[in-house]
């Protein structure tokens, strides 16, 4: 993994997409702070300007493009395993949020890079709250937490970054070649919503639909049951538990 470290970027994802052609496969673009951190559904990603949280984007250009869509789920597992080494018990909320104690600690934003209508690879961005202030967390719309709060200790960002990237590289080739099947067990062990009533949205403020979450299929998609008993496979969206 090659690391590019910046003090401030607008967004590590935006910067990596803007420089995608010049960047090597398996480059990690890291920033101490972002002025325009982005989340899924055009949400804002809030992080402190202190350089003590994880704001990073992996630039990935694998030969096999078939399983690119599963890499967010792969990174979820990697992050959960990394957090576990700090003694916390993370849960995965489909498709790609990691929660601790029911509160979000990590968000992942995967964006494809296209050229002449062909996918050249992805920028897989991740933000992890390592050393957030309680007060700042309170201002985030949805329940959020940070590793320092969960463990009661200041977290060494570089140590966390090394553990995360090591874990990422361990099974990355398998994830790229075999997709969800290669980390299915690790993913399923950590999910928190199966067998429950969930709401699903495709964007903020869109009507929420209520479903029964049945299973994750062999591709990593969510299979739900509608109120009238119909089975439906969902490929993307946001779950509200
Ligand atoms: C989400 O939960 O909706 C995804 C949040 C992703 C945040 C990370 S921080 C590093 C990278 N750069 C961004 O602008 N976003 C991602």
Coordinates of C-alpha atoms in Angstrom, one line a residue, residues 23-213:
X23 CA -2.5 7.2 -8.9
X24 CA -1.2 3.7 -8.5
X25 CA -3.4 0.8 -7.6
X26 CA -3.5 0.3 -3.8
X27 CA -2.8 3.9 -2.9
X28 CA -4.3 5.2 0.4
X29 CA -5.1 9.0 0.3
X30 CA -5.2 10.2 3.9
X31 CA -6.1 13.7 5.2
X32 CA -5.9 15.1 8.7
X33 CA -9.0 17.1 8.0
X34 CA -11.5 17.6 5.2
X35 CA -13.4 20.8 4.3
X36 CA -16.1 19.0 2.4
X37 CA -16.3 15.4 3.7
X38 CA -19.0 13.6 1.9
X39 CA -21.2 10.7 2.8
X40 CA -23.7 8.5 1.0
X41 CA -26.9 10.3 -0.3
X42 CA -25.0 13.6 -0.5
X43 CA -24.8 13.8 3.3
X44 CA -22.0 15.7 5.0
X45 CA -19.4 13.6 6.8
X46 CA -18.5 15.4 10.0
X47 CA -15.0 14.9 11.5
X48 CA -12.8 17.1 13.7
X49 CA -10.0 19.2 12.3
X50 CA -7.6 17.7 14.7
X51 CA -5.9 15.0 12.6
X52 CA -6.9 12.4 15.0
X53 CA -9.6 10.5 13.1
X54 CA -9.5 8.4 10.0
X55 CA -10.3 10.1 6.8
X56 CA -9.0 8.0 4.0
X57 CA -9.7 6.8 0.5
X58 CA -8.3 3.6 -1.0
X59 CA -7.6 3.8 -4.8
X60 CA -8.3 0.3 -6.2
X61 CA -7.8 -0.8 -9.8
X62 CA -8.2 -4.6 -9.8
X63 CA -8.1 -6.5 -13.0
X64 CA -11.3 -8.3 -12.1
X65 CA -14.1 -5.7 -11.8
X66 CA -16.8 -8.2 -11.2
X67 CA -16.9 -7.8 -7.4
X68 CA -16.2 -4.1 -7.0
X69 CA -19.6 -3.6 -5.5
X70 CA -18.7 -5.9 -2.6
X71 CA -15.7 -4.0 -1.6
X72 CA -17.7 -1.7 0.7
X73 CA -18.9 -4.8 2.6
X74 CA -15.4 -6.2 2.7
X75 CA -14.1 -2.9 4.2
X76 CA -16.9 -3.1 6.8
X77 CA -15.6 -6.5 8.0
X78 CA -12.0 -5.2 8.0
X79 CA -13.0 -2.2 10.1
X80 CA -15.1 -4.3 12.5
X81 CA -12.1 -6.7 13.0
X82 CA -9.7 -3.7 13.6
X83 CA -12.1 -2.2 16.1
X84 CA -12.4 -5.6 17.9
X85 CA -8.7 -5.5 18.7
X86 CA -9.5 -2.5 20.9
X87 CA -12.0 -4.6 22.9
X88 CA -15.2 -3.2 21.5
X89 CA -18.0 -5.2 19.8
X90 CA -18.9 -3.6 16.5
X91 CA -22.0 -4.5 14.6
X92 CA -22.5 -4.1 10.9
X93 CA -25.6 -2.4 9.5
X94 CA -26.2 -3.4 5.9
X95 CA -24.8 -2.4 3.6
X96 CA -21.8 -0.6 5.0
X97 CA -22.1 1.1 8.3
X98 CA -20.2 0.0 11.4
X99 CA -21.9 0.7 14.7
X100 CA -20.7 0.3 18.3
X101 CA -23.3 0.3 21.0
X102 CA -26.0 1.0 18.4
X103 CA -24.2 4.2 17.3
X104 CA -22.3 4.9 14.1
X105 CA -18.5 4.9 14.4
X106 CA -17.6 4.4 10.7
X107 CA -19.0 5.3 7.3
X108 CA -17.9 4.1 3.9
X109 CA -18.4 5.7 0.6
X110 CA -17.4 3.8 -2.5
X111 CA -17.4 5.7 -5.9
X112 CA -16.6 4.2 -9.2
X113 CA -14.2 5.9 -11.7
X114 CA -15.5 5.8 -15.2
X115 CA -13.7 6.5 -18.5
X116 CA -15.3 6.3 -21.9
X117 CA -18.2 4.5 -20.1
X118 CA -16.0 1.8 -18.7
X119 CA -15.3 1.3 -15.0
X120 CA -11.6 1.7 -14.3
X121 CA -11.8 1.1 -10.6
X122 CA -13.1 2.5 -7.4
X123 CA -12.3 5.0 -4.7
X124 CA -13.2 3.4 -1.4
X125 CA -13.5 6.1 1.2
X126 CA -13.7 5.5 4.9
X127 CA -14.1 7.7 7.9
X128 CA -13.7 6.3 11.4
X129 CA -14.3 8.3 14.5
X130 CA -11.3 7.7 16.7
X131 CA -10.9 10.8 18.9
X132 CA -14.1 12.8 18.6
X133 CA -15.3 15.3 21.1
X134 CA -18.6 14.4 22.8
X135 CA -20.0 17.8 22.0
X136 CA -19.3 17.5 18.3
X137 CA -20.9 14.1 18.2
X138 CA -24.1 15.4 19.8
X139 CA -24.4 17.8 16.8
X140 CA -24.5 14.9 14.3
X141 CA -28.1 14.2 13.3
X142 CA -27.9 10.5 13.9
X143 CA -26.5 8.7 16.9
X144 CA -22.8 8.5 16.6
X145 CA -19.9 7.4 18.7
X146 CA -16.1 7.4 18.7
X147 CA -13.5 4.8 19.7
X148 CA -12.0 7.1 22.5
X149 CA -15.5 7.3 24.1
X150 CA -16.1 3.6 23.8
X151 CA -12.7 2.6 25.3
X152 CA -12.2 5.6 27.6
X153 CA -8.7 6.1 26.0
X154 CA -7.1 8.4 23.5
X155 CA -6.5 6.4 20.3
X156 CA -3.2 6.5 18.4
X157 CA -4.4 7.2 14.9
X158 CA -1.3 5.9 13.1
X159 CA -1.4 2.7 15.0
X160 CA -5.1 2.3 14.0
X161 CA -4.3 3.2 10.4
X162 CA -1.6 0.5 10.2
X163 CA -3.8 -2.2 11.7
X164 CA -6.7 -1.2 9.3
X165 CA -4.5 -1.4 6.2
X166 CA -2.8 -4.6 7.3
X167 CA -6.2 -6.2 7.8
X168 CA -7.4 -4.8 4.5
X169 CA -4.5 -6.3 2.6
X170 CA -4.9 -9.8 4.2
X171 CA -7.8 -10.9 2.2
X172 CA -8.1 -8.2 -0.4
X173 CA -7.1 -10.5 -3.3
X174 CA -9.7 -13.0 -2.3
X175 CA -12.4 -10.4 -2.0
X176 CA -11.5 -9.1 -5.5
X177 CA -11.5 -12.6 -7.0
X178 CA -14.3 -14.3 -5.1
X179 CA -16.5 -11.5 -3.9
X180 CA -18.9 -11.8 -1.0
X181 CA -18.4 -15.5 -0.6
X182 CA -14.8 -15.0 0.5
X183 CA -15.8 -13.0 3.6
X184 CA -19.5 -14.0 4.0
X185 CA -19.0 -15.7 7.4
X186 CA -17.2 -12.8 8.9
X187 CA -19.9 -10.4 7.6
X188 CA -22.8 -12.5 8.8
X189 CA -21.3 -13.0 12.2
X190 CA -21.5 -9.2 12.8
X191 CA -24.8 -8.1 11.3
X192 CA -27.5 -6.8 13.7
X193 CA -30.8 -6.6 11.9
X194 CA -31.8 -10.0 10.4
X195 CA -35.2 -11.2 11.6
X196 CA -36.3 -7.7 12.5
X197 CA -38.7 -5.1 11.1
X198 CA -36.7 -2.5 9.2
X199 CA -37.4 0.6 7.2
X200 CA -35.6 1.1 3.9
X201 CA -35.0 4.4 2.1
X202 CA -33.2 5.1 -1.1
X203 CA -32.5 8.8 -0.2
X204 CA -33.0 11.2 2.6
X205 CA -36.6 12.4 3.1
X206 CA -37.8 9.8 0.7
X207 CA -40.8 7.7 1.8
X208 CA -39.7 4.9 4.0
X209 CA -40.9 1.4 3.3
X210 CA -41.3 -1.1 6.1
X211 CA -40.0 -4.6 5.6
X212 CA -39.0 -7.8 7.4
X213 CA -35.3 -8.4 6.9

